[in-house]
């Protein structure tokens, strides 16, 4: 089975901290995505990457950056965490048109 | 207007009822996904389909490409089916392949 693994299930960080959320997939997928999920807003795309070292902004990239140094790993970085970044973060990966696999999510609380 | 819309947003059912959740989309897609998220839990992929119908246990998913519409049905619903059900589509837009777009989800509560 394809696996998309997010390093932390729950995370609590302080305002102003630099936060790294890690996502690893084991199926050589080209495309990887980071979303956040908020009540009433559904899942919104933060950043995506379609190849190593390639990245594209999604719908809500402000306050975030990403890194894709290796094909299997896509990191989401909160440069200076703020309370409005408290959310559920979801990573996904896909090969071509029809194989999207999701991680189990990281619930981040910024205090 | 959202590119993927689900209805209803909230649904309460009695155990044993037949449940239908609808998803309409306005973009060209290659595949549609139905996902399930239990309270406090991660997201699990239920179905991925690009045509026709798929069945897994008490869950059935259908898609009509011409009408840009999909339905998720739950037969003989049970309280353990209580979850958020999310419709998502994959397609080629915004300059990138395989961009995933999600609906806002349907919160289902099945009462005993």
PDB file of C-alpha atoms in Angstrom:
ATOM      1  CA  UNK A   1       0.000   0.000   0.000  1.00  0.00           C
ATOM      2  CA  UNK A   2       1.076   3.520  -0.750  1.00  0.00           C
ATOM      3  CA  UNK A   3       1.879   5.385   2.387  1.00  0.00           C
ATOM      4  CA  UNK A   4       1.971   9.066   3.078  1.00  0.00           C
ATOM      5  CA  UNK A   5       3.403   9.607   6.521  1.00  0.00           C
ATOM      6  CA  UNK A   6       3.233  12.821   8.459  1.00  0.00           C
ATOM      7  CA  UNK A   7       5.796  12.988  11.204  1.00  0.00           C
ATOM      8  CA  UNK A   8       3.563  14.274  13.976  1.00  0.00           C
ATOM      9  CA  UNK A   9      -0.078  13.635  14.749  1.00  0.00           C
ATOM     10  CA  UNK A  10      -0.349  16.424  17.316  1.00  0.00           C
ATOM     11  CA  UNK A  11       1.917  19.408  17.793  1.00  0.00           C
ATOM     12  CA  UNK A  12       1.841  22.370  20.171  1.00  0.00           C
ATOM     13  CA  UNK A  13       4.101  25.339  19.432  1.00  0.00           C
ATOM     14  CA  UNK A  14       4.539  28.853  20.766  1.00  0.00           C
ATOM     15  CA  UNK A  15       3.850  32.028  18.831  1.00  0.00           C
ATOM     16  CA  UNK A  16       6.923  33.087  16.909  1.00  0.00           C
ATOM     17  CA  UNK A  17       8.509  29.651  16.741  1.00  0.00           C
ATOM     18  CA  UNK A  18       9.694  28.227  13.457  1.00  0.00           C
ATOM     19  CA  UNK A  19       7.741  25.055  12.809  1.00  0.00           C
ATOM     20  CA  UNK A  20       8.522  22.209  10.432  1.00  0.00           C
ATOM     21  CA  UNK A  21       5.846  19.765   9.334  1.00  0.00           C
ATOM     22  CA  UNK A  22       7.258  16.760   7.539  1.00  0.00           C
ATOM     23  CA  UNK A  23       5.611  14.524   4.991  1.00  0.00           C
ATOM     24  CA  UNK A  24       7.126  11.422   3.426  1.00  0.00           C
ATOM     25  CA  UNK A  25       5.680   9.190   0.710  1.00  0.00           C
ATOM     26  CA  UNK A  26       7.044   5.844  -0.362  1.00  0.00           C
ATOM     27  CA  UNK A  27       5.686   5.417  -3.892  1.00  0.00           C
ATOM     28  CA  UNK A  28       7.871   7.687  -5.983  1.00  0.00           C
ATOM     29  CA  UNK A  29       5.014  10.143  -6.568  1.00  0.00           C
ATOM     30  CA  UNK A  30       5.836  13.261  -8.569  1.00  0.00           C
ATOM     31  CA  UNK A  31       3.258  15.522  -6.960  1.00  0.00           C
ATOM     32  CA  UNK A  32       2.916  16.432  -3.324  1.00  0.00           C
ATOM     33  CA  UNK A  33       0.556  18.840  -1.623  1.00  0.00           C
ATOM     34  CA  UNK A  34       0.058  20.607   1.671  1.00  0.00           C
ATOM     35  CA  UNK A  35      -3.425  21.620   2.789  1.00  0.00           C
ATOM     36  CA  UNK A  36      -4.927  23.063   5.917  1.00  0.00           C
ATOM     37  CA  UNK A  37      -8.375  22.141   7.120  1.00  0.00           C
ATOM     38  CA  UNK A  38     -10.523  24.527   9.106  1.00  0.00           C
ATOM     39  CA  UNK A  39     -14.161  24.235  10.203  1.00  0.00           C
ATOM     40  CA  UNK A  40     -16.506  25.655   7.611  1.00  0.00           C
ATOM     41  CA  UNK A  41     -13.705  26.241   5.113  1.00  0.00           C
ATOM     42  CA  UNK A  42     -12.826  22.691   4.176  1.00  0.00           C
ATOM     43  CA  UNK A  43      -9.389  21.886   2.855  1.00  0.00           C
ATOM     44  CA  UNK A  44      -7.429  24.706   1.295  1.00  0.00           C
ATOM     45  CA  UNK A  45      -4.250  24.299  -0.701  1.00  0.00           C
ATOM     46  CA  UNK A  46      -1.182  25.985   0.777  1.00  0.00           C
ATOM     47  CA  UNK A  47       1.614  24.824  -1.538  1.00  0.00           C
ATOM     48  CA  UNK A  48       2.270  22.024  -3.941  1.00  0.00           C
ATOM     49  CA  UNK A  49       5.278  20.548  -5.668  1.00  0.00           C
ATOM     50  CA  UNK A  50       5.392  18.624  -8.924  1.00  0.00           C
ATOM     51  CA  UNK A  51       9.051  17.642  -8.786  1.00  0.00           C
ATOM     52  CA  UNK A  52      12.154  17.868  -6.647  1.00  0.00           C
ATOM     53  CA  UNK A  53      13.030  21.487  -5.884  1.00  0.00           C
ATOM     54  CA  UNK A  54       9.894  22.648  -7.703  1.00  0.00           C
ATOM     55  CA  UNK A  55       7.170  24.385  -5.759  1.00  0.00           C
ATOM     56  CA  UNK A  56       4.089  26.372  -6.525  1.00  0.00           C
ATOM     57  CA  UNK A  57       1.908  28.532  -4.322  1.00  0.00           C
ATOM     58  CA  UNK A  58      -1.548  27.317  -3.641  1.00  0.00           C
ATOM     59  CA  UNK A  59      -4.498  29.363  -2.530  1.00  0.00           C
ATOM     60  CA  UNK A  60      -3.233  30.442   0.891  1.00  0.00           C
ATOM     61  CA  UNK A  61       0.594  30.479   0.894  1.00  0.00           C
ATOM     62  CA  UNK A  62       1.064  33.505   3.154  1.00  0.00           C
ATOM     63  CA  UNK A  63       3.042  32.720   6.283  1.00  0.00           C
ATOM     64  CA  UNK A  64       4.276  29.402   4.911  1.00  0.00           C
ATOM     65  CA  UNK A  65       7.135  28.084   2.862  1.00  0.00           C
ATOM     66  CA  UNK A  66       8.010  24.607   1.625  1.00  0.00           C
ATOM     67  CA  UNK A  67      11.001  22.511   0.812  1.00  0.00           C
ATOM     68  CA  UNK A  68      11.352  19.543  -1.525  1.00  0.00           C
ATOM     69  CA  UNK A  69      14.974  18.479  -1.586  1.00  0.00           C
ATOM     70  CA  UNK A  70      14.170  14.816  -2.167  1.00  0.00           C
ATOM     71  CA  UNK A  71      11.324  13.310  -4.127  1.00  0.00           C
ATOM     72  CA  UNK A  72       9.880  11.451  -1.167  1.00  0.00           C
ATOM     73  CA  UNK A  73       9.847  14.330   1.306  1.00  0.00           C
ATOM     74  CA  UNK A  74       7.848  17.545   1.256  1.00  0.00           C
ATOM     75  CA  UNK A  75       8.226  19.861   4.225  1.00  0.00           C
ATOM     76  CA  UNK A  76       5.906  22.667   5.239  1.00  0.00           C
ATOM     77  CA  UNK A  77       7.573  25.479   7.178  1.00  0.00           C
ATOM     78  CA  UNK A  78       5.893  28.069   9.330  1.00  0.00           C
ATOM     79  CA  UNK A  79       8.527  30.780   9.509  1.00  0.00           C
ATOM     80  CA  UNK A  80       7.058  32.431  12.593  1.00  0.00           C
ATOM     81  CA  UNK A  81       4.043  30.583  13.928  1.00  0.00           C
ATOM     82  CA  UNK A  82       0.957  32.590  14.761  1.00  0.00           C
ATOM     83  CA  UNK A  83      -2.244  31.627  16.522  1.00  0.00           C
ATOM     84  CA  UNK A  84      -4.224  31.875  13.283  1.00  0.00           C
ATOM     85  CA  UNK A  85      -2.137  29.013  11.955  1.00  0.00           C
ATOM     86  CA  UNK A  86      -3.694  26.664  14.473  1.00  0.00           C
ATOM     87  CA  UNK A  87      -5.260  24.085  12.208  1.00  0.00           C
ATOM     88  CA  UNK A  88      -5.224  20.543  10.887  1.00  0.00           C
ATOM     89  CA  UNK A  89      -2.548  20.147   8.228  1.00  0.00           C
ATOM     90  CA  UNK A  90      -2.903  17.466   5.614  1.00  0.00           C
ATOM     91  CA  UNK A  91      -0.297  16.204   3.185  1.00  0.00           C
ATOM     92  CA  UNK A  92      -1.161  14.349  -0.020  1.00  0.00           C
ATOM     93  CA  UNK A  93       0.728  12.884  -2.944  1.00  0.00           C
ATOM     94  CA  UNK A  94      -0.171  11.710  -6.414  1.00  0.00           C
ATOM     95  CA  UNK A  95       1.510  10.155  -9.421  1.00  0.00           C
ATOM     96  CA  UNK A  96      -0.390  11.052 -12.537  1.00  0.00           C
ATOM     97  CA  UNK A  97      -4.058  11.695 -12.940  1.00  0.00           C
ATOM     98  CA  UNK A  98      -5.728   9.326 -10.648  1.00  0.00           C
ATOM     99  CA  UNK A  99      -3.711   8.139  -7.686  1.00  0.00           C
ATOM    100  CA  UNK A 100      -4.057  10.576  -4.809  1.00  0.00           C
ATOM    101  CA  UNK A 101      -3.066   9.357  -1.347  1.00  0.00           C
ATOM    102  CA  UNK A 102      -3.473  11.286   1.856  1.00  0.00           C
ATOM    103  CA  UNK A 103      -1.590  11.437   5.110  1.00  0.00           C
ATOM    104  CA  UNK A 104      -3.414  11.151   8.408  1.00  0.00           C
ATOM    105  CA  UNK A 105      -2.950  14.810   9.280  1.00  0.00           C
ATOM    106  CA  UNK A 106      -1.091  16.903  11.833  1.00  0.00           C
ATOM    107  CA  UNK A 107      -3.154  18.881  14.304  1.00  0.00           C
ATOM    108  CA  UNK A 108      -1.105  21.974  15.120  1.00  0.00           C
ATOM    109  CA  UNK A 109      -1.945  24.264  17.996  1.00  0.00           C
ATOM    110  CA  UNK A 110      -0.091  27.565  18.294  1.00  0.00           C
ATOM    111  CA  UNK A 111      -0.309  29.118  21.740  1.00  0.00           C
TER     112      UNK A 111
ATOM    113  CA  UNK B   1     -18.491  29.885  -6.214  1.00  0.00           C
ATOM    114  CA  UNK B   2     -16.610  26.819  -5.060  1.00  0.00           C
ATOM    115  CA  UNK B   3     -15.373  24.505  -7.781  1.00  0.00           C
ATOM    116  CA  UNK B   4     -16.542  21.525  -5.742  1.00  0.00           C
ATOM    117  CA  UNK B   5     -19.812  21.761  -3.874  1.00  0.00           C
ATOM    118  CA  UNK B   6     -21.343  19.240  -1.549  1.00  0.00           C
ATOM    119  CA  UNK B   7     -24.819  18.873  -0.192  1.00  0.00           C
ATOM    120  CA  UNK B   8     -26.057  18.686   2.404  1.00  0.00           C
ATOM    121  CA  UNK B   9     -23.533  20.332   4.705  1.00  0.00           C
ATOM    122  CA  UNK B  10     -25.012  18.604   7.727  1.00  0.00           C
ATOM    123  CA  UNK B  11     -27.035  15.428   7.872  1.00  0.00           C
ATOM    124  CA  UNK B  12     -28.606  13.624  10.794  1.00  0.00           C
ATOM    125  CA  UNK B  13     -30.010  10.147  10.229  1.00  0.00           C
ATOM    126  CA  UNK B  14     -31.454   7.305  12.248  1.00  0.00           C
ATOM    127  CA  UNK B  15     -29.618   4.023  12.372  1.00  0.00           C
ATOM    128  CA  UNK B  16     -30.603   1.853   9.423  1.00  0.00           C
ATOM    129  CA  UNK B  17     -31.510   4.702   7.085  1.00  0.00           C
ATOM    130  CA  UNK B  18     -30.249   4.962   3.515  1.00  0.00           C
ATOM    131  CA  UNK B  19     -28.041   8.018   3.169  1.00  0.00           C
ATOM    132  CA  UNK B  20     -27.056  10.022   0.105  1.00  0.00           C
ATOM    133  CA  UNK B  21     -24.439  12.740  -0.053  1.00  0.00           C
ATOM    134  CA  UNK B  22     -24.044  14.710  -3.253  1.00  0.00           C
ATOM    135  CA  UNK B  23     -21.079  16.355  -4.934  1.00  0.00           C
ATOM    136  CA  UNK B  24     -21.120  18.667  -7.937  1.00  0.00           C
ATOM    137  CA  UNK B  25     -18.063  20.099  -9.615  1.00  0.00           C
ATOM    138  CA  UNK B  26     -17.511  22.735 -12.243  1.00  0.00           C
ATOM    139  CA  UNK B  27     -14.073  21.870 -13.620  1.00  0.00           C
ATOM    140  CA  UNK B  28     -12.711  19.176 -15.872  1.00  0.00           C
ATOM    141  CA  UNK B  29     -11.502  16.269 -13.822  1.00  0.00           C
ATOM    142  CA  UNK B  30      -9.609  13.046 -14.198  1.00  0.00           C
ATOM    143  CA  UNK B  31     -10.843  11.461 -11.010  1.00  0.00           C
ATOM    144  CA  UNK B  32     -13.128  12.082  -8.073  1.00  0.00           C
ATOM    145  CA  UNK B  33     -12.446  10.965  -4.530  1.00  0.00           C
ATOM    146  CA  UNK B  34     -14.683  10.349  -1.582  1.00  0.00           C
ATOM    147  CA  UNK B  35     -12.928  10.679   1.735  1.00  0.00           C
ATOM    148  CA  UNK B  36     -13.952  10.017   5.319  1.00  0.00           C
ATOM    149  CA  UNK B  37     -12.757  11.766   8.430  1.00  0.00           C
ATOM    150  CA  UNK B  38     -13.864  10.648  11.878  1.00  0.00           C
ATOM    151  CA  UNK B  39     -13.904  13.249  14.666  1.00  0.00           C
ATOM    152  CA  UNK B  40     -10.333  14.028  15.672  1.00  0.00           C
ATOM    153  CA  UNK B  41      -9.036  11.540  13.133  1.00  0.00           C
ATOM    154  CA  UNK B  42      -7.106  11.586   9.912  1.00  0.00           C
ATOM    155  CA  UNK B  43      -8.545  11.377   6.437  1.00  0.00           C
ATOM    156  CA  UNK B  44      -9.156   8.014   4.817  1.00  0.00           C
ATOM    157  CA  UNK B  45      -9.770   7.523   1.129  1.00  0.00           C
ATOM    158  CA  UNK B  46     -13.007   5.601   0.514  1.00  0.00           C
ATOM    159  CA  UNK B  47     -13.266   5.675  -3.245  1.00  0.00           C
ATOM    160  CA  UNK B  48     -11.533   6.998  -6.276  1.00  0.00           C
ATOM    161  CA  UNK B  49     -13.578   6.877  -9.442  1.00  0.00           C
ATOM    162  CA  UNK B  50     -13.579   8.342 -12.905  1.00  0.00           C
ATOM    163  CA  UNK B  51     -16.705   6.686 -14.301  1.00  0.00           C
ATOM    164  CA  UNK B  52     -19.608   4.478 -13.358  1.00  0.00           C
ATOM    165  CA  UNK B  53     -20.044   3.065  -9.906  1.00  0.00           C
ATOM    166  CA  UNK B  54     -17.999   1.471  -7.161  1.00  0.00           C
ATOM    167  CA  UNK B  55     -19.177  -0.491  -4.143  1.00  0.00           C
ATOM    168  CA  UNK B  56     -17.383  -1.337  -0.939  1.00  0.00           C
ATOM    169  CA  UNK B  57     -19.441  -2.997   1.751  1.00  0.00           C
ATOM    170  CA  UNK B  58     -22.329  -0.692   2.597  1.00  0.00           C
ATOM    171  CA  UNK B  59     -20.844   2.212   0.670  1.00  0.00           C
ATOM    172  CA  UNK B  60     -21.622   2.946  -2.967  1.00  0.00           C
ATOM    173  CA  UNK B  61     -20.188   5.780  -5.034  1.00  0.00           C
ATOM    174  CA  UNK B  62     -21.456   6.850  -8.419  1.00  0.00           C
ATOM    175  CA  UNK B  63     -20.301   9.452 -10.873  1.00  0.00           C
ATOM    176  CA  UNK B  64     -21.917  11.034 -13.910  1.00  0.00           C
ATOM    177  CA  UNK B  65     -19.205  12.714 -15.941  1.00  0.00           C
ATOM    178  CA  UNK B  66     -21.617  14.467 -18.312  1.00  0.00           C
ATOM    179  CA  UNK B  67     -23.551  16.028 -15.449  1.00  0.00           C
ATOM    180  CA  UNK B  68     -20.411  16.628 -13.342  1.00  0.00           C
ATOM    181  CA  UNK B  69     -22.029  15.024 -10.358  1.00  0.00           C
ATOM    182  CA  UNK B  70     -21.224  12.252  -7.918  1.00  0.00           C
ATOM    183  CA  UNK B  71     -23.135  10.660  -5.083  1.00  0.00           C
ATOM    184  CA  UNK B  72     -22.021   8.683  -2.062  1.00  0.00           C
ATOM    185  CA  UNK B  73     -24.607   6.304  -0.663  1.00  0.00           C
ATOM    186  CA  UNK B  74     -24.538   4.512   2.672  1.00  0.00           C
ATOM    187  CA  UNK B  75     -26.942   1.635   3.073  1.00  0.00           C
ATOM    188  CA  UNK B  76     -28.145   0.431   6.485  1.00  0.00           C
ATOM    189  CA  UNK B  77     -26.374   3.306   8.222  1.00  0.00           C
ATOM    190  CA  UNK B  78     -24.794   2.762  11.614  1.00  0.00           C
ATOM    191  CA  UNK B  79     -23.590   5.183  14.320  1.00  0.00           C
ATOM    192  CA  UNK B  80     -19.996   4.287  13.439  1.00  0.00           C
ATOM    193  CA  UNK B  81     -20.618   5.880  10.036  1.00  0.00           C
ATOM    194  CA  UNK B  82     -20.789   9.259  11.784  1.00  0.00           C
ATOM    195  CA  UNK B  83     -18.009  11.302  10.244  1.00  0.00           C
ATOM    196  CA  UNK B  84     -17.256  14.090   7.823  1.00  0.00           C
ATOM    197  CA  UNK B  85     -17.453  12.925   4.203  1.00  0.00           C
ATOM    198  CA  UNK B  86     -15.402  14.935   1.766  1.00  0.00           C
ATOM    199  CA  UNK B  87     -15.573  15.004  -2.002  1.00  0.00           C
ATOM    200  CA  UNK B  88     -12.377  15.919  -3.852  1.00  0.00           C
ATOM    201  CA  UNK B  89     -11.456  16.077  -7.514  1.00  0.00           C
ATOM    202  CA  UNK B  90      -8.171  15.835  -9.358  1.00  0.00           C
ATOM    203  CA  UNK B  91      -7.589  17.529 -12.646  1.00  0.00           C
ATOM    204  CA  UNK B  92      -5.239  19.657 -14.617  1.00  0.00           C
ATOM    205  CA  UNK B  93      -5.735  23.329 -13.945  1.00  0.00           C
ATOM    206  CA  UNK B  94      -3.975  26.299 -12.534  1.00  0.00           C
ATOM    207  CA  UNK B  95      -0.867  25.437 -14.519  1.00  0.00           C
ATOM    208  CA  UNK B  96      -0.176  22.228 -12.681  1.00  0.00           C
ATOM    209  CA  UNK B  97      -1.182  18.630 -12.978  1.00  0.00           C
ATOM    210  CA  UNK B  98      -3.133  16.794 -10.375  1.00  0.00           C
ATOM    211  CA  UNK B  99      -4.247  19.736  -8.368  1.00  0.00           C
ATOM    212  CA  UNK B 100      -6.634  18.461  -5.736  1.00  0.00           C
ATOM    213  CA  UNK B 101      -9.701  20.494  -4.969  1.00  0.00           C
ATOM    214  CA  UNK B 102     -11.862  19.622  -2.002  1.00  0.00           C
ATOM    215  CA  UNK B 103     -15.458  20.230  -1.130  1.00  0.00           C
ATOM    216  CA  UNK B 104     -16.162  21.608   2.345  1.00  0.00           C
ATOM    217  CA  UNK B 105     -17.465  18.286   3.565  1.00  0.00           C
ATOM    218  CA  UNK B 106     -20.714  16.834   4.837  1.00  0.00           C
ATOM    219  CA  UNK B 107     -21.018  16.200   8.558  1.00  0.00           C
ATOM    220  CA  UNK B 108     -23.029  13.033   9.070  1.00  0.00           C
ATOM    221  CA  UNK B 109     -24.420  12.018  12.436  1.00  0.00           C
ATOM    222  CA  UNK B 110     -26.153   8.647  12.650  1.00  0.00           C
ATOM    223  CA  UNK B 111     -28.203   8.265  15.791  1.00  0.00           C
ATOM    224  CA  UNK B 112     -28.941   4.888  17.361  1.00  0.00           C
TER     225      UNK B 112
END
